[in-house]
Amino acid sequence: MILTLLSHQWKSFWRGRNAARSLATQIFIGLLIAYLMASILFAGLATGHILNKAFPGQDTVRIFCGFVLYYFFIDILLRFAMQELPVLTIVPYLGQNIRRRQMVSFLNIRSLFHFLNLMPLLFFAPFACTDMAVHSGKLAAAAFITAIVFIMLFNNFLILYVKRRTIINVWWLVGFAVVMIGIMTLDFFHIISLSGWSSKLFVALLAKPILAIVPVVLGLAAWFNNYRFLLTNLYLDEGARSEKEKSSREYSWLQQLGLTGELIALEIKLMLRNKRPKYIVRLSALFMFYGFVFYNKHYLSDQSMYIILFFPALFLTGIFIMNYGQFLFAWHSSFFDGLMASNISIPAFIRSKFMLYNAISTTIFIITSFYGLITWKILVIQAAGFLYNIGVNSVISIYLATFSYKAIDLSRSATFNYQGIGTVQWVYALIIILVPYAIYYPLAKFVSPWAACAVIGGLGLISLLMQSYWVEVLTREFQRRKYLMLAGFREK
Amino acid sequence: MITITDITKSYNGNTVVNIPQLEIATGEIVGLVGNNGAGKTTLFRLMLDLIRADKGQILSKEKNVAASEDWKNYTAAYLDEGFLINYLTPEEYFYFVGKLHQLSRVDVDEFLQRFEAFFDGSILNSGKYIRDLSKGNQFKVGIAACLLQKPELLILDEPFANLDPSSQMRLIKMLKELPAQSRMTVFISSHDLNHVTEVCHRILLMEKGRIIKDIDTTADTLQELEMYFEV
């Protein structure tokens, strides 16, 4: 029975909407995953060598053992962020003649299919099989691998349990955060030493392989605990988050802008109240710190580096257009029918998109202007990038968005979510970054960076002044592909 | 109000809608009946310019709906959840729709008072986004938002399907009263032959994209329709 359920999961993975993406995307993701796994495996294989080089003459196995607890500590944090609770997958089965025990076992086994459960094996097993086996014997290495597998299981089920608890009672989340931050702080100030404990524990394990029984017991206990909890809590309504009261909000400052303001308010609510766009907004905010990577003395002292500095300037000021803009209309896919049948004219709709870009990009520009405190030159480059972004890239963004016919489910989380991504999105990223760079680069290289800034900024400004003309053009383009968008968005 | 000439729409060689000629006069209440796949929703979408016709045109007040946007000013429609902005609270949605028709918040509040019984206390101030409402309640939000616009043309797709019995009765009452007060033209589809014959002056029977019967409602209409659907 559990096998049947797992085979359904397999089908749902391949037949799900996420799988129905273009071949190019599939190949890309496939390569990405293969690359990641190969990197980890390679890191695992090279560890012995690297440690020998870094700590010559020292006991590499002991040092290696010092890493293990760190790894599993980070593993816990990663799991908390990434591992999803496969609860909803059982909804269709609850009414069928399947025993609860089987369903719970299925949920537990299902949770094991996660790349975080593959990583430790890829990383630790090579070292264990080579250096460790030579150093402490095959039996010890086998005990080590056993311990790794069961600590991994322990983490897996512990986190599932904690996450389920936090859904029901938010204090679990607070407790979890306190414990984690506590450990980090204590370790940071050397009050406790994770690496010290780690090497002590695992060196002891290698000396006495029978000690592997401890992690085995821990892993099984975590599994059993989760099993027992699920068995008594397999009710739908309890799994659902205790809903917070939702209240209406009005942005009075936007209402003065009339219909445009109303549409922007709609867009802001879309960003704040839905999982995936919210993630994009947070990401955009985070990227504002990107400047610290590039704007340092090393780069700024060298005149020729201003050729490269245009990249972060363009990126910083256009981050919102780049990220949010790739699904500009697709964000509305769940109610696009209603939007198009309602009393909103297409030009007004397009105009509101321009306003949104202008408003948010200006805000970002003002905030990132603080980088100007480092040197005024940054300000000049960023101003050029900003003008180009709201002048030219905004038009390109809206134009390309009319070619995006794939629906987006707002409520799905954004990590590794390739729903709605097609050829257009790849083209989009390229055009928005490469075209201005192609203009900037030769000018900056052969004339001067300032001339290049002037040209880029000038182009942006001219295009910005033409915005009402662009609205006409884009309205025509929008009308031309409106039915394709409508049909695409309806296919959920 | 509506003039449909020679309209056809087909998907992969299957003709879904094929209507040579259809007129709907102002103030008429027209019901559209037919089995699943007869093309009812497709016809509505064509009227709302949500899909492109292969051939022919639909005129609303003598203007082609695919060429001019004027019809949006006086047309309100609710076909499915795709017409609701699901991350707004019902109030926010009503204010938004009101704004699109130059209604102030006070106007909207005043209008919504009439819906108190229809909403049955589970929509306004419910502390939920529309996406968290039940399907029936979502439908009520959609219908109320339509009526809020004081449309001259109202299009509803299976309005009775998701409503509880009391709400169905209230809706029938509203649909009967409102057009009489304001000369509203109403076009609804339904699987419920009882309700549709009770509300509508005129019934169109659709089969495989064609309108095979166009009857003015009389006492015998219900029986006639039941005869057709008899298996």
XYZ file of C-alpha atoms in Angstrom:
723
model
C 0.000 0.000 0.000
C 2.753 2.411 0.940
C 4.423 1.609 -2.360
C 1.224 2.526 -4.231
C 1.072 5.839 -2.417
C 4.702 6.516 -3.207
C 4.086 5.743 -6.862
C 1.271 8.329 -6.810
C 3.760 10.840 -5.470
C 6.140 9.974 -8.257
C 3.365 10.592 -10.781
C 2.301 13.815 -9.149
C 5.885 15.020 -9.354
C 6.185 14.363 -13.077
C 2.660 15.291 -14.022
C 2.427 18.336 -11.805
C 2.270 21.772 -13.266
C 5.822 22.360 -12.168
C 6.970 19.551 -14.408
C 5.176 20.918 -17.446
C 7.828 23.529 -18.003
C 9.804 23.855 -21.140
C 12.458 21.366 -22.108
C 15.191 23.988 -21.885
C 14.279 24.746 -18.269
C 14.224 21.039 -17.432
C 17.659 20.528 -18.899
C 18.948 23.574 -17.066
C 17.587 22.416 -13.725
C 18.882 18.914 -14.368
C 22.359 20.273 -15.018
C 22.145 22.497 -11.958
C 21.248 19.586 -9.698
C 23.921 17.356 -11.233
C 26.440 20.137 -10.763
C 25.486 20.618 -7.123
C 25.696 16.922 -6.365
C 29.007 16.575 -8.174
C 30.399 19.545 -6.243
C 29.419 18.026 -2.925
C 30.795 14.635 -3.887
C 33.992 16.243 -5.066
C 34.267 18.236 -1.850
C 33.829 14.991 0.057
C 36.534 13.256 -1.964
C 38.940 16.157 -1.690
C 38.447 16.721 2.042
C 41.283 14.423 3.129
C 43.689 16.059 0.740
C 42.640 19.593 1.691
C 42.915 18.866 5.397
C 46.380 17.420 4.911
C 47.448 20.566 3.139
C 45.828 22.932 5.600
C 46.938 21.198 8.794
C 50.147 19.404 7.918
C 51.296 16.842 10.405
C 48.001 16.899 12.349
C 45.488 14.125 12.709
C 43.117 14.747 9.770
C 40.518 12.305 11.028
C 40.246 14.186 14.307
C 39.864 17.497 12.477
C 37.307 15.999 10.150
C 35.340 14.715 13.122
C 35.272 18.271 14.431
C 33.138 19.326 11.455
C 30.373 16.792 11.823
C 28.297 18.515 14.472
C 28.651 21.854 12.668
C 27.331 20.236 9.548
C 24.314 18.849 11.330
C 23.688 22.114 13.091
C 23.521 23.934 9.762
C 21.499 21.016 8.436
C 18.860 21.711 11.079
C 18.630 25.374 10.048
C 18.417 24.468 6.370
C 15.744 21.913 7.037
C 13.741 24.392 9.002
C 13.815 26.774 6.082
C 13.364 24.347 3.216
C 11.693 21.136 4.254
C 7.974 21.164 3.575
C 5.391 19.203 5.479
C 3.827 16.732 3.082
C 0.449 16.922 4.763
C -1.870 17.905 1.960
C -0.761 14.990 -0.152
C -2.843 12.647 1.977
C -6.113 14.573 1.785
C -7.524 12.493 -1.090
C -6.685 9.290 0.793
C -8.299 10.127 4.107
C -11.690 8.970 2.887
C -10.379 5.761 1.369
C -9.988 2.408 3.012
C -6.413 2.942 4.123
C -5.304 2.453 7.720
C -4.032 5.473 9.591
C -0.824 3.667 10.422
C -0.076 3.143 6.774
C -0.802 6.743 6.001
C 1.529 7.934 8.756
C 4.286 5.597 7.634
C 3.783 6.886 4.125
C 4.162 10.468 5.302
C 7.339 9.588 7.155
C 8.886 7.744 4.252
C 7.794 10.437 1.841
C 9.707 13.003 3.884
C 12.951 11.132 3.254
C 12.939 12.033 -0.436
C 14.736 15.305 -0.009
C 18.127 16.364 -1.211
C 19.163 17.269 2.334
C 18.988 13.538 3.021
C 21.391 12.825 0.196
C 23.943 15.503 1.003
C 25.552 14.020 4.133
C 26.077 10.704 2.370
C 27.687 12.390 -0.613
C 29.855 14.480 1.631
C 30.872 12.156 4.480
C 30.930 8.723 2.892
C 33.916 9.296 0.558
C 36.172 10.426 3.402
C 34.953 7.617 5.634
C 35.626 5.021 2.949
C 39.115 6.287 2.227
C 41.123 8.052 4.924
C 39.040 6.919 7.852
C 38.993 3.287 6.796
C 42.767 3.332 6.513
C 43.230 5.236 9.756
C 40.832 3.465 12.106
C 39.759 0.332 10.302
C 36.788 -0.699 8.186
C 34.519 -1.453 11.089
C 35.039 2.002 12.555
C 34.322 3.603 9.176
C 31.122 1.589 8.865
C 30.120 2.708 12.357
C 30.820 6.289 11.361
C 28.617 6.060 8.266
C 25.871 4.406 10.292
C 26.071 7.216 12.808
C 25.862 9.817 10.016
C 22.787 8.176 8.494
C 20.955 8.004 11.788
C 21.825 11.525 12.866
C 20.454 12.602 9.510
C 17.242 10.688 10.219
C 17.161 12.206 13.685
C 17.374 15.712 12.198
C 14.800 14.907 9.550
C 12.130 13.695 11.944
C 13.000 16.135 14.699
C 12.492 19.081 12.369
C 9.259 17.689 10.957
C 8.016 17.283 14.495
C 9.068 20.773 15.561
C 7.576 22.302 12.427
C 4.275 20.548 12.966
C 4.282 21.753 16.550
C 5.014 25.334 15.549
C 1.999 25.306 13.260
C -0.263 24.451 16.156
C 1.486 26.553 18.777
C 3.724 29.445 17.865
C 5.702 29.205 21.135
C 7.481 26.198 19.705
C 8.902 28.485 17.059
C 10.103 30.922 19.698
C 11.641 28.093 21.707
C 13.339 26.682 18.639
C 14.762 30.087 17.700
C 16.024 30.684 21.261
C 17.789 27.324 21.381
C 19.387 27.787 17.977
C 20.510 31.354 18.588
C 21.685 30.337 22.053
C 23.908 27.585 20.684
C 25.270 29.907 18.007
C 26.057 32.645 20.505
C 27.673 30.307 23.016
C 29.794 28.760 20.299
C 30.740 32.136 18.879
C 32.030 33.365 22.248
C 33.810 30.051 22.869
C 31.743 29.295 25.942
C 30.951 25.950 24.411
C 32.727 24.402 21.474
C 30.697 22.447 18.962
C 33.841 21.374 17.156
C 35.453 20.239 20.413
C 32.453 18.110 21.326
C 32.178 16.889 17.790
C 35.733 15.659 17.534
C 35.584 14.117 21.034
C 32.358 12.271 20.283
C 33.298 10.945 16.885
C 36.849 10.019 17.782
C 35.363 8.014 20.631
C 32.984 6.424 18.175
C 35.849 5.429 15.904
C 37.668 3.869 18.851
C 34.575 1.958 19.995
C 32.346 1.276 16.959
C 29.649 -0.162 19.217
C 28.845 3.411 20.288
C 27.083 3.793 16.922
C 24.123 2.378 18.803
C 23.538 5.820 20.359
C 22.717 7.690 17.139
C 20.720 4.668 15.956
C 18.576 4.872 19.064
C 18.241 8.650 18.708
C 17.186 8.360 15.063
C 14.631 5.671 15.799
C 13.304 7.634 18.751
C 12.810 10.714 16.595
C 11.032 8.614 13.993
C 8.791 7.014 16.578
C 8.013 10.326 18.221
C 6.946 11.802 14.901
C 4.944 8.692 14.086
C 3.074 8.800 17.358
C 2.381 12.517 17.015
C 1.019 12.151 13.497
C -1.120 9.199 14.435
C -3.047 11.247 16.956
C -3.053 14.468 14.946
C -4.077 13.355 11.508
C -6.985 15.743 11.280
C -7.179 18.348 8.612
C -8.422 21.330 10.531
C -5.799 20.974 13.228
C -3.028 20.920 10.693
C -4.189 24.232 9.332
C -2.625 27.283 10.855
C -4.826 28.973 13.397
C -5.916 31.827 11.215
C -5.159 35.354 12.180
C -7.901 37.899 11.674
C -7.419 39.581 8.333
C -8.225 43.224 8.251
C -8.863 45.611 5.411
C -6.296 48.230 4.593
C -6.532 51.416 2.633
C -3.616 53.448 1.403
C -5.105 56.910 1.535
C -2.044 58.526 -0.042
C -2.558 56.348 -3.111
C -6.222 57.125 -3.397
C -5.431 60.626 -4.505
C -4.035 59.156 -7.697
C -7.456 57.872 -8.713
C -7.673 54.657 -10.682
C -3.908 54.359 -11.086
C -3.467 54.654 -7.346
C -6.136 52.047 -6.809
C -4.340 49.622 -9.120
C -1.026 50.255 -7.394
C -2.638 49.609 -4.001
C -3.903 46.338 -5.434
C -0.384 45.481 -6.512
C 1.106 46.333 -3.123
C -1.407 44.079 -1.412
C -0.562 41.366 -3.904
C 3.076 41.639 -2.902
C 2.438 41.660 0.823
C -0.204 38.965 1.067
C 0.998 36.200 -1.199
C 3.840 33.820 -0.607
C 5.710 33.966 -3.871
C 5.647 37.698 -4.613
C 6.453 38.355 -0.950
C 9.573 36.288 -1.370
C 10.563 38.302 -4.453
C 10.112 41.554 -2.566
C 12.243 40.340 0.325
C 14.870 39.180 -2.097
C 14.887 42.582 -3.768
C 15.315 44.266 -0.403
C 18.156 41.924 0.466
C 19.912 42.643 -2.815
C 20.206 46.260 -1.845
C 23.115 45.191 0.350
C 24.773 43.799 -2.734
C 26.547 47.121 -3.083
C 28.802 46.332 -0.134
C 30.364 43.533 -2.156
C 31.339 45.762 -5.048
C 31.705 49.227 -3.664
C 34.911 48.748 -1.733
C 38.217 50.557 -1.782
C 39.824 47.986 -3.991
C 37.415 48.598 -6.832
C 36.856 52.286 -6.339
C 40.507 53.285 -6.379
C 40.992 51.942 -9.871
C 39.586 54.055 -12.704
C 39.269 51.080 -15.057
C 37.040 49.351 -12.534
C 34.244 51.791 -13.274
C 33.562 49.680 -16.311
C 32.590 46.858 -14.006
C 30.890 49.018 -11.406
C 28.103 49.813 -13.849
C 26.881 46.288 -13.361
C 26.009 46.577 -9.652
C 24.637 50.080 -10.231
C 22.264 48.831 -12.923
C 21.405 45.791 -10.890
C 20.735 47.610 -7.638
C 18.457 50.254 -9.097
C 16.631 47.814 -11.365
C 16.297 44.901 -9.004
C 12.551 45.281 -8.649
C 11.909 45.598 -12.390
C 14.102 42.574 -13.019
C 12.569 40.341 -10.386
C 8.965 41.348 -10.184
C 8.701 42.367 -13.823
C 9.358 38.958 -15.251
C 5.845 37.934 -14.230
C 4.282 41.365 -14.445
C 0.923 40.190 -15.796
C 1.259 36.578 -14.729
C 1.006 37.652 -11.081
C -2.605 38.473 -11.895
C -3.249 35.154 -13.565
C -5.735 33.895 -10.993
C -8.075 36.826 -11.604
C -7.074 37.995 -15.049
C -10.514 37.139 -16.454
C -12.146 39.424 -13.944
C -9.613 42.171 -14.462
C -10.092 42.177 -18.203
C -13.890 42.119 -17.957
C -13.973 44.893 -15.377
C -14.158 48.572 -16.023
C -10.420 49.156 -16.373
C -9.199 50.396 -19.724
C -6.042 48.790 -21.054
C -4.096 52.087 -21.284
C -4.892 52.820 -17.639
C -3.758 49.330 -16.723
C -0.453 49.782 -18.562
C 0.004 53.251 -17.087
C -0.388 51.841 -13.574
C 2.455 49.420 -14.295
C 4.713 52.309 -15.277
C 3.724 54.188 -12.146
C 4.487 51.164 -10.023
C 7.934 50.818 -11.563
C 8.649 54.511 -11.235
C 7.556 54.671 -7.617
C 9.365 51.585 -6.365
C 12.533 52.131 -8.382
C 12.726 55.707 -7.128
C 12.409 54.500 -3.559
C 15.176 51.973 -4.105
C 17.301 54.639 -5.779
C 16.920 56.972 -2.820
C 17.809 54.249 -0.337
C 20.800 53.016 -2.304
C 22.029 56.577 -2.674
C 23.581 56.050 0.725
C 26.342 54.248 -1.107
C 27.137 57.745 -2.379
C 28.622 58.400 1.055
C 31.520 56.183 0.024
C 32.206 58.371 -2.989
C 30.086 60.668 -5.131
C 31.116 58.704 -8.211
C 28.854 55.862 -7.184
C 25.979 58.296 -7.156
C 26.627 59.253 -10.775
C 26.773 55.677 -11.995
C 23.687 54.736 -10.006
C 21.779 57.728 -11.321
C 22.572 56.626 -14.871
C 21.485 53.082 -14.075
C 18.319 54.327 -12.399
C 17.282 56.516 -15.330
C 17.935 53.717 -17.766
C 15.927 51.284 -15.659
C 12.807 53.375 -15.302
C 13.115 54.793 -18.811
C 14.069 51.868 -21.010
C 13.980 48.657 -19.014
C 10.472 49.367 -17.762
C 9.249 49.483 -21.376
C 11.087 46.295 -22.283
C 9.746 44.629 -19.178
C 6.122 45.441 -19.941
C 6.572 44.531 -23.592
C 8.076 41.133 -22.810
C 5.494 40.460 -20.119
C 2.856 40.350 -22.851
C 4.584 37.215 -24.164
C 4.350 35.354 -20.881
C 1.330 33.062 -20.960
C 2.028 30.828 -18.005
C -0.100 31.026 -14.915
C 1.426 31.534 -11.503
C 0.062 30.156 -8.281
C 0.612 32.959 -5.807
C 0.325 30.771 -2.751
C 3.155 28.391 -3.588
C 6.512 29.046 -2.015
C 9.234 30.454 -4.222
C 12.258 28.291 -3.458
C 13.056 26.095 -6.432
C 9.725 27.063 -7.913
C 10.013 27.199 -11.658
C 6.320 27.547 -12.316
C 5.652 30.170 -14.926
C 9.212 30.310 -16.141
C 9.642 29.928 -19.855
C 11.859 31.145 -22.644
C 10.594 34.684 -22.149
C 12.054 34.857 -18.660
C 15.510 33.878 -19.858
C 15.393 36.340 -22.722
C 14.157 38.936 -20.279
C 17.125 38.635 -17.948
C 19.550 38.794 -20.841
C 18.048 41.820 -22.580
C 17.623 43.818 -19.436
C 21.236 43.463 -18.387
C 23.211 42.873 -21.565
C 21.775 45.619 -23.773
C 22.702 48.533 -21.510
C 26.037 46.919 -20.856
C 26.680 46.621 -24.565
C 26.109 50.369 -24.845
C 28.062 51.267 -21.738
C 31.086 49.067 -22.163
C 32.631 50.383 -25.414
C 31.988 53.987 -24.404
C 33.495 53.533 -20.958
C 36.446 51.653 -22.330
C 37.336 53.901 -25.261
C 35.959 57.293 -24.251
C 35.374 57.595 -20.525
C 33.078 56.114 -17.898
C 31.457 59.516 -17.451
C 30.562 59.817 -21.108
C 29.094 56.339 -20.907
C 27.037 57.349 -17.865
C 25.805 60.425 -19.674
C 24.700 58.413 -22.710
C 22.993 55.713 -20.624
C 21.293 58.264 -18.385
C 20.319 60.352 -21.421
C 18.754 57.372 -23.158
C 16.786 56.623 -20.020
C 15.622 60.181 -19.651
C 14.488 60.504 -23.276
C 12.596 57.263 -23.059
C 11.077 58.326 -19.753
C 9.752 61.519 -21.326
C 8.191 59.395 -24.066
C 6.250 57.310 -21.558
C 2.814 58.317 -22.819
C 3.857 57.257 -26.303
C 5.059 53.938 -24.922
C 1.689 53.465 -23.236
C 0.045 53.649 -26.670
C 2.483 51.225 -28.233
C 2.273 48.789 -25.357
C -1.528 48.954 -25.326
C -1.509 47.844 -28.948
C 0.904 45.030 -28.179
C -1.123 44.026 -25.140
C -4.361 43.897 -27.155
C -2.659 41.762 -29.770
C -1.771 39.042 -27.258
C -4.507 39.553 -24.714
C -6.416 36.394 -25.657
C -3.271 34.289 -25.528
C -2.537 35.548 -22.032
C -6.130 34.982 -20.937
C -6.137 31.437 -22.298
C -2.743 30.659 -20.774
C -3.615 32.028 -17.349
C -6.886 30.109 -17.315
C -4.977 26.839 -17.598
C -4.184 26.240 -13.972
C -28.721 45.519 -26.328
C -26.805 42.576 -27.713
C -26.602 41.521 -31.330
C -24.672 38.397 -32.177
C -24.015 37.725 -35.830
C -22.506 34.647 -37.326
C -20.197 33.887 -34.419
C -18.133 30.704 -34.318
C -15.423 29.421 -32.030
C -13.735 26.069 -32.254
C -10.939 24.339 -30.398
C -8.870 21.738 -32.263
C -11.557 21.311 -34.887
C -14.392 20.979 -32.360
C -16.958 23.691 -32.817
C -17.809 24.976 -29.355
C -19.973 27.930 -30.292
C -21.780 28.493 -33.555
C -24.521 31.089 -33.504
C -25.656 32.584 -36.797
C -27.962 35.189 -35.303
C -29.110 36.220 -31.830
C -30.677 39.397 -30.511
C -31.207 40.288 -26.871
C -33.347 43.318 -26.227
C -32.840 45.798 -23.414
C -34.589 44.748 -20.214
C -34.885 41.103 -21.177
C -34.018 38.381 -18.703
C -32.594 35.530 -20.699
C -31.696 32.093 -19.422
C -29.238 29.794 -21.102
C -29.604 26.083 -20.495
C -27.748 23.084 -21.829
C -25.632 20.155 -20.709
C -21.968 20.428 -19.828
C -19.880 21.218 -22.869
C -22.768 22.849 -24.726
C -20.767 26.080 -24.970
C -22.524 28.276 -22.427
C -19.441 29.572 -20.657
C -17.607 29.998 -23.951
C -20.455 32.168 -25.231
C -20.236 34.318 -22.096
C -16.491 34.660 -22.491
C -16.962 35.703 -26.094
C -19.426 38.356 -24.970
C -16.880 39.646 -22.446
C -14.093 39.656 -25.020
C -12.093 37.141 -23.007
C -11.606 34.855 -25.988
C -11.288 35.746 -29.635
C -14.009 34.528 -31.974
C -12.929 32.662 -35.085
C -15.506 34.500 -37.102
C -18.397 36.914 -36.647
C -18.995 39.614 -34.101
C -20.850 40.502 -30.957
C -22.279 43.986 -30.725
C -23.134 45.510 -27.394
C -25.129 48.709 -27.864
C -24.142 48.620 -31.547
C -20.432 48.489 -30.715
C -18.226 45.480 -31.328
C -17.042 44.242 -27.929
C -13.694 43.171 -29.363
C -12.966 46.585 -30.831
C -14.202 49.049 -28.255
C -13.999 48.984 -24.488
C -17.179 50.980 -23.945
C -19.153 47.923 -22.865
C -17.027 47.691 -19.722
C -18.786 50.778 -18.371
C -22.165 49.150 -18.129
C -21.494 45.403 -18.062
C -21.009 43.346 -14.920
C -20.213 39.665 -14.983
C -19.388 36.823 -12.669
C -18.436 33.541 -14.303
C -16.152 31.886 -11.754
C -13.575 32.583 -9.011
C -11.314 33.948 -11.711
C -13.293 37.162 -11.382
C -12.396 37.705 -7.740
C -9.141 39.135 -6.466
C -8.654 36.448 -3.906
C -6.099 38.083 -1.637
C -8.336 41.011 -0.772
C -10.884 41.071 2.010
C -14.468 41.244 0.700
C -14.710 44.892 1.781
C -11.525 45.830 -0.031
C -12.826 44.122 -3.147
C -16.155 45.948 -2.999
C -14.423 49.309 -2.536
C -12.136 48.519 -5.443
C -15.018 47.626 -7.745
C -16.924 50.655 -6.500
C -13.998 52.883 -7.302
C -13.942 51.571 -10.852
C -17.482 52.871 -11.170
C -16.945 56.158 -9.394
C -18.663 55.056 -6.192
C -17.334 56.408 -2.930
C -16.855 54.230 0.118
C -19.997 55.651 1.632
C -21.968 54.703 -1.487
C -20.588 51.190 -1.306
C -21.338 50.801 2.406
C -24.855 52.024 1.858
C -25.388 49.663 -1.032
C -24.050 46.683 0.882
C -26.582 47.188 3.656
C -29.191 45.774 1.321
C -27.211 42.561 1.154
C -27.158 41.946 4.875
C -29.606 39.070 4.686
C -28.014 37.647 1.557
C -24.568 37.679 3.158
C -25.923 36.067 6.298
C -23.234 37.556 8.503
C -20.431 35.488 7.061
C -18.892 37.903 4.566
C -18.523 41.427 5.863
C -16.095 41.833 8.762
C -15.347 38.139 8.621
C -11.618 38.719 9.069
C -10.855 36.591 6.044
C -9.449 37.094 2.608
C -11.704 36.094 -0.251
C -9.517 33.058 -0.920
C -10.377 31.717 2.540
C -14.134 31.982 2.043
C -16.199 28.965 1.052
C -17.156 28.617 -2.580
C -20.722 29.665 -1.920
C -19.614 32.777 -0.054
C -17.162 33.640 -2.801
C -20.046 33.457 -5.195
C -22.069 35.828 -3.063
C -19.194 38.294 -3.106
C -19.050 38.025 -6.891
C -22.759 38.570 -7.353
C -22.883 41.494 -4.927
C -19.904 43.111 -6.665
C -21.788 42.801 -9.965
C -24.951 44.408 -8.656
C -22.916 47.116 -6.956
C -21.900 48.350 -10.384
C -25.566 49.042 -11.240
C -24.973 47.442 -14.608
C -27.193 47.694 -17.637
C -26.080 44.224 -18.648
C -25.572 41.491 -16.050
C -24.019 38.152 -16.955
C -23.926 35.300 -14.434
C -22.729 31.761 -15.041
C -24.695 29.207 -13.034
C -25.501 31.530 -10.171
C -27.583 28.972 -8.302
C -25.095 26.134 -8.357
C -23.086 26.997 -5.259
C -25.702 28.721 -3.143
C -27.645 27.345 -0.232
C -31.442 27.140 -0.672
C -32.258 30.399 1.171
C -29.687 32.301 -0.814
C -31.069 30.841 -4.024
C -34.508 32.162 -3.116
C -33.097 35.590 -2.263
C -31.182 35.722 -5.510
C -34.280 34.811 -7.512
C -36.130 37.589 -5.770
C -33.392 40.086 -6.546
C -33.112 39.015 -10.150
C -36.844 39.453 -10.576
C -37.042 42.835 -8.889
C -33.916 44.621 -10.016
C -34.468 44.616 -13.783
C -37.983 45.874 -13.289
C -36.652 48.865 -11.363
C -33.733 49.718 -13.614
C -34.308 48.160 -17.052
C -31.353 45.868 -16.507
C -30.704 43.205 -19.104
C -29.825 39.889 -17.527
C -28.210 36.859 -19.136
C -27.726 33.824 -16.915
C -26.967 30.179 -17.430
C -28.220 27.448 -15.177
C -28.649 23.733 -14.753
C -31.577 24.318 -12.467
C -34.589 24.280 -14.799
C -37.018 25.260 -12.040
C -35.153 28.402 -11.094
C -34.316 29.449 -14.603
C -37.900 29.226 -15.813
C -39.042 31.105 -12.759
C -36.676 34.021 -13.312
C -36.325 34.343 -17.072
C -38.640 35.743 -19.702
C -36.902 33.853 -22.403
C -34.961 30.596 -22.485
C -32.250 29.642 -24.933
C -31.446 25.955 -25.176
C -27.927 25.241 -26.281
C -26.541 22.006 -27.656
C -23.051 21.483 -29.062
C -22.531 25.181 -29.594
C -25.836 25.839 -31.321
C -28.947 27.420 -29.984
C -31.528 24.840 -30.840
C -34.498 26.382 -29.044
C -35.467 29.953 -28.330
C -38.649 30.085 -26.296
C -40.592 32.735 -24.435
C -41.347 31.426 -20.989
C -44.886 30.229 -20.451
C -46.461 27.824 -18.029
C -45.453 24.928 -20.271
C -41.815 25.857 -20.671
C -40.569 23.887 -17.705
C -42.261 20.757 -18.993
C -40.872 21.326 -22.462
C -37.354 21.640 -21.100
C -37.744 18.596 -18.891
C -38.834 16.650 -21.953
C -35.672 17.675 -23.742
C -33.373 16.697 -20.910
C -35.183 13.403 -20.255
C -32.840 10.471 -20.666
